[in-house]
PDB file of C-alpha atoms in Angstrom:
ATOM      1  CA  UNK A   1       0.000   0.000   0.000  1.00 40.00           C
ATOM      2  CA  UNK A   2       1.419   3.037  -1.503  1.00 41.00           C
ATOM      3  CA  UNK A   3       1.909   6.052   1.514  1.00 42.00           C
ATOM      4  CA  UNK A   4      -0.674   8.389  -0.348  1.00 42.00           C
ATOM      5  CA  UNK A   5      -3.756   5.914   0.027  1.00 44.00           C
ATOM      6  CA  UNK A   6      -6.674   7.292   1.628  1.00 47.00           C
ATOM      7  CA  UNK A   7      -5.302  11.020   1.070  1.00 45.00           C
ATOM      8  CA  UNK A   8      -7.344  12.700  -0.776  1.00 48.00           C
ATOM      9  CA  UNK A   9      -5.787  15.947  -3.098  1.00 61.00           C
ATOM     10  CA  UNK A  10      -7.079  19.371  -2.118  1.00 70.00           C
ATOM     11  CA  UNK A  11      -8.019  20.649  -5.318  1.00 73.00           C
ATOM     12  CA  UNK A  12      -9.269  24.561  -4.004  1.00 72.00           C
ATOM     13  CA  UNK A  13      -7.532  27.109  -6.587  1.00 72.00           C
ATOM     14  CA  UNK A  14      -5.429  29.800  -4.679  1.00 73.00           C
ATOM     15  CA  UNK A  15      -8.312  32.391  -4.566  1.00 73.00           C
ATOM     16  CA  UNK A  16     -10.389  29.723  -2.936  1.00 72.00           C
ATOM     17  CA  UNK A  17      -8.488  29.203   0.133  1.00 77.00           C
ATOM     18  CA  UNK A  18      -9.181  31.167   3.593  1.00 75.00           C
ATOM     19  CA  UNK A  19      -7.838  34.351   3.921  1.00 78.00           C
ATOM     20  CA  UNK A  20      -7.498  34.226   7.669  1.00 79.00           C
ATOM     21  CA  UNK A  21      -5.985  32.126  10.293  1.00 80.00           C
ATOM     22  CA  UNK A  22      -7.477  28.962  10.972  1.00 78.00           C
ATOM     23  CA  UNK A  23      -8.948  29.663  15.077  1.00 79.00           C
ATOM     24  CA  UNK A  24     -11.267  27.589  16.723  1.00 79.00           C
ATOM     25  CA  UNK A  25     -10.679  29.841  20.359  1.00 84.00           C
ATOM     26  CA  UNK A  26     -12.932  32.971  19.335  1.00 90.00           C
ATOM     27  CA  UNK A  27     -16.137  32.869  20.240  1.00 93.00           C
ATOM     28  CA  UNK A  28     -19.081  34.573  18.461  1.00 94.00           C
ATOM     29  CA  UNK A  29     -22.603  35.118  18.963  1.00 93.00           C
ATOM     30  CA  UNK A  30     -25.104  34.184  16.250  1.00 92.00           C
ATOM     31  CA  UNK A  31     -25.852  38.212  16.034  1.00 92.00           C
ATOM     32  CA  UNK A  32     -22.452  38.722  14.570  1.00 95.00           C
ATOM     33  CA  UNK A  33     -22.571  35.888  12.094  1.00 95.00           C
ATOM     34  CA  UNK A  34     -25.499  37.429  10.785  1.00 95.00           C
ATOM     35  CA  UNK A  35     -24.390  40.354   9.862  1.00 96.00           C
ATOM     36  CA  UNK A  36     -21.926  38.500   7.540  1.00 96.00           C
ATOM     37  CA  UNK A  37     -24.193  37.426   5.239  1.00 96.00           C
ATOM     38  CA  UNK A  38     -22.980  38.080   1.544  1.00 94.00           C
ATOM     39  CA  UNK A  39     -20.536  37.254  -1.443  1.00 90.00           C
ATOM     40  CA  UNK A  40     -18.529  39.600   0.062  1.00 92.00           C
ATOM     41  CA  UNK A  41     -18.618  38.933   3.661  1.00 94.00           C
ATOM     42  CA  UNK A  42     -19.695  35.151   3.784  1.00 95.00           C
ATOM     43  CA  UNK A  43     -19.675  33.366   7.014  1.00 96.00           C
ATOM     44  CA  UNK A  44     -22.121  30.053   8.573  1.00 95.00           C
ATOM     45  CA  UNK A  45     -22.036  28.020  11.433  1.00 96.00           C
ATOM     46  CA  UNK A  46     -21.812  24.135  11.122  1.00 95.00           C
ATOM     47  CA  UNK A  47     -22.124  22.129  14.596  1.00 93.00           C
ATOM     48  CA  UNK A  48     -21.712  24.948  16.493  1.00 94.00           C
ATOM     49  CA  UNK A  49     -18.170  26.472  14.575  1.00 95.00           C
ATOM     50  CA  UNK A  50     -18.025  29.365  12.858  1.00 96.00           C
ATOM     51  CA  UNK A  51     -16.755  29.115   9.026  1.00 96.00           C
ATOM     52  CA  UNK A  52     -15.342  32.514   7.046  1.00 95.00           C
ATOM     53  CA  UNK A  53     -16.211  31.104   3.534  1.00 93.00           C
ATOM     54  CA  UNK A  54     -15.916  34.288   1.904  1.00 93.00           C
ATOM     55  CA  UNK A  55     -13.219  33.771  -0.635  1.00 89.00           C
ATOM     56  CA  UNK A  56     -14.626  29.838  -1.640  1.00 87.00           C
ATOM     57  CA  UNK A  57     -18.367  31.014  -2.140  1.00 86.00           C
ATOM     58  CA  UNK A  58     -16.233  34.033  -4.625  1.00 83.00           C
ATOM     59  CA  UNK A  59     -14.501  31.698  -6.858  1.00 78.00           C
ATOM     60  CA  UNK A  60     -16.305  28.490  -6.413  1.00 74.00           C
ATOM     61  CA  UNK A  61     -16.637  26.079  -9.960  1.00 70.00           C
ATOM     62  CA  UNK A  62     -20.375  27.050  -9.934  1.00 70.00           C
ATOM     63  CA  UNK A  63     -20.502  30.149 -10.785  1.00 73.00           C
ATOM     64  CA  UNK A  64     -18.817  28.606 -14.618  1.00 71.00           C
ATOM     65  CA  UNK A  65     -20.607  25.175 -14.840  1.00 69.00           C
ATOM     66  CA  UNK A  66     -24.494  25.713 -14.802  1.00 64.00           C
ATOM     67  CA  UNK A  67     -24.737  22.443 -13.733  1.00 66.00           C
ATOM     68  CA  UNK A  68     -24.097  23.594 -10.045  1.00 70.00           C
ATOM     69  CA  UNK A  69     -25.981  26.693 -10.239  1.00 73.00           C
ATOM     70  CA  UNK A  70     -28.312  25.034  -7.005  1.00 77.00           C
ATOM     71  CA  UNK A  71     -24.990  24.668  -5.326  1.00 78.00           C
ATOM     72  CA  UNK A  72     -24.308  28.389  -5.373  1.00 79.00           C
ATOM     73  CA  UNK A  73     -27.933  29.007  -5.011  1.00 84.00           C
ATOM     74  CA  UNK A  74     -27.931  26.506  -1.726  1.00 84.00           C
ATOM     75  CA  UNK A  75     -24.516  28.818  -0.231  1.00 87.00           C
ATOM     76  CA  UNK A  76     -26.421  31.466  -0.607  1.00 89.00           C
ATOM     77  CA  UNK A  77     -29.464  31.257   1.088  1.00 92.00           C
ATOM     78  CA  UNK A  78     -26.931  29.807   3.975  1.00 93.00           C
ATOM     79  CA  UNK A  79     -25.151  32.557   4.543  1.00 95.00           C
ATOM     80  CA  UNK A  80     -25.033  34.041   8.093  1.00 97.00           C
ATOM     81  CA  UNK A  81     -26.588  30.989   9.199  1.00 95.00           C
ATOM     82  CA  UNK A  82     -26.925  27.630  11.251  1.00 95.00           C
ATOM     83  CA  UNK A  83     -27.038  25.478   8.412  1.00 92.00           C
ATOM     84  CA  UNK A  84     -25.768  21.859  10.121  1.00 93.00           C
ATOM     85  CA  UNK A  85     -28.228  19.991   8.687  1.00 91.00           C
ATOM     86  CA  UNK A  86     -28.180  21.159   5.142  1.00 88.00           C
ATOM     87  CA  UNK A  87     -24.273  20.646   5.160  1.00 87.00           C
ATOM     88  CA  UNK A  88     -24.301  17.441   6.754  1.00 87.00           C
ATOM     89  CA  UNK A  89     -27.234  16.209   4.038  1.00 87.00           C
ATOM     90  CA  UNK A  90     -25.118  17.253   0.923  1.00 80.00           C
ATOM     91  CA  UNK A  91     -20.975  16.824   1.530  1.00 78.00           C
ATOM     92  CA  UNK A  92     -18.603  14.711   0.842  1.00 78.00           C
ATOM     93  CA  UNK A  93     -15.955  14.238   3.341  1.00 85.00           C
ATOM     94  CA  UNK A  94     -13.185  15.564   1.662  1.00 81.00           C
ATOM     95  CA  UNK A  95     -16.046  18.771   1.783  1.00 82.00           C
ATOM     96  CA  UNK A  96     -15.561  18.441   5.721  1.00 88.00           C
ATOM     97  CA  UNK A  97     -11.711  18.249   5.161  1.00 88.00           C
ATOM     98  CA  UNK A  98     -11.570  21.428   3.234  1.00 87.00           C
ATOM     99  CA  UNK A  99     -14.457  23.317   5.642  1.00 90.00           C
ATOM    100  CA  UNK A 100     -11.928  22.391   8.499  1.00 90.00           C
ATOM    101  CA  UNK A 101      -9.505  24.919   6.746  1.00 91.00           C
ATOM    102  CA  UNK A 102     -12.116  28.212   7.005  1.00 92.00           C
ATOM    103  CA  UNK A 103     -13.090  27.931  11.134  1.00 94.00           C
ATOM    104  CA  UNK A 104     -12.285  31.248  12.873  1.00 95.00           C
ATOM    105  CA  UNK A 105     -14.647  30.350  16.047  1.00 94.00           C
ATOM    106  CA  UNK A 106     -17.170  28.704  17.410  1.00 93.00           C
ATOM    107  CA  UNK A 107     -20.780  30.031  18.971  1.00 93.00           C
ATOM    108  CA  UNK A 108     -21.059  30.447  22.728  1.00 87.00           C
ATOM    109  CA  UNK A 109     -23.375  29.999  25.037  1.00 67.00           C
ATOM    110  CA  UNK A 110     -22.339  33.040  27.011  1.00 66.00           C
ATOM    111  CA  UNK A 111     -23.267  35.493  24.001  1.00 64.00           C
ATOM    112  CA  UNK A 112     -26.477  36.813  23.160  1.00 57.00           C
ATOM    113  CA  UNK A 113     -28.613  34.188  21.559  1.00 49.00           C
ATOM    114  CA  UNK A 114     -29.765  36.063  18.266  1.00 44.00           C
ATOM    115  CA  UNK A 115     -31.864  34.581  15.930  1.00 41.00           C
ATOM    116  CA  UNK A 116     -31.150  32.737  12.970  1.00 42.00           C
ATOM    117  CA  UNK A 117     -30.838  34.687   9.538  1.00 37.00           C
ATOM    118  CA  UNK A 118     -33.625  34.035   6.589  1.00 34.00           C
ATOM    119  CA  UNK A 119     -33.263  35.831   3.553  1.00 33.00           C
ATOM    120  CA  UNK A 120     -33.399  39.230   4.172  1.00 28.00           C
ATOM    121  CA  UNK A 121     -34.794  39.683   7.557  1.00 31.00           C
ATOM    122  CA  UNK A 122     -34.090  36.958  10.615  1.00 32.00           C
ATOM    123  CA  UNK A 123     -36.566  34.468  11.663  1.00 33.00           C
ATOM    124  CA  UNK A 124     -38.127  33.723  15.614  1.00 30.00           C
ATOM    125  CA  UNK A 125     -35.450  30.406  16.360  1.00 34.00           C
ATOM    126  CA  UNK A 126     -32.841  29.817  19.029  1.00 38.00           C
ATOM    127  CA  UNK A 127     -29.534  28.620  17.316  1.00 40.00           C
ATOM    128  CA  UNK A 128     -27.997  25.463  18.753  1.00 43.00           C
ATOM    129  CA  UNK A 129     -25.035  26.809  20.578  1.00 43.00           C
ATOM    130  CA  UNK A 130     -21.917  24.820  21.819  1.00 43.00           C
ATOM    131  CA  UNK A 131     -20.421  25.773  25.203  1.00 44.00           C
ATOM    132  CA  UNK A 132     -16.600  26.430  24.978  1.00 43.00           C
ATOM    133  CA  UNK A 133     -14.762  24.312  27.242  1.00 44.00           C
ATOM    134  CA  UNK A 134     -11.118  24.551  27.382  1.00 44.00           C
ATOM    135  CA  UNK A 135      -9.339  20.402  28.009  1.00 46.00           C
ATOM    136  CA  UNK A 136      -5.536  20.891  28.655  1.00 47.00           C
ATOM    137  CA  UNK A 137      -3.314  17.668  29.779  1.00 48.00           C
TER     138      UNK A 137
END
């Protein structure tokens, strides 16, 4: 067995990757991922992390092949959101690999529990929140 088996190649273009550090000790409240809600300013929350994917939602493949127009369609609607269970429905693992790469935080419990972002205005729902709990040796 070769030692590449089971490693799968990133293939994200340049402009695709995350343009900040990858942090998983900020926290945020769901109030501040809403307001980063656009192509410009792209941000959602998957099991309770918090993803900048700004600069993949700018240069993803769908915006050339119409054949994943619903893909781009489907980021969209999700950004500034909790959008777990739409992610977890649709990805591939190597999709899970590569979302690793954009975390900058996580939600916590301690901030103000905002309500979820639909569209253009936000919707009546509690987000799931994760309490952040330091674990040191």
């Amino acid at each position: 067995m070769s030692a590449m088996a089971g490693v799968h190649k990133d293939d994200r273009k340049s402009e695709q990757m995350p343009s900040k550090e990858r942090r998983c000790d900020i926290p945020y409240s769901m109030s501040e991922v809403c307001k980063h809600c656009t192509m410009e300013d792209g941000w959602i929350v998957v099991r309770g992390k918090v993803y900048d994917i700004t600069n993949f939602i700018k240069h993803h493949p769908g915006w050339m092949h119409a054949g994943q127009t619903s893909t781009i369609l489907a980021i969209q609607r999700n950004l500034g959101k909790e959008c777990t269970e739409e992610f977890t429905e649709i990805h591939s693992k190597n999709a899970w690999r590569q979302l690793d790469s954009y975390m900058i935080g996580c939600i916590c419990l301690n901030l103000d529990q905002a309500p979820l972002r639909s569209g253009q205005g936000c919707v009546e729902q509690t987000v799931p929140a994760v309490q952040v709990v330091s674990v040191s040796n």
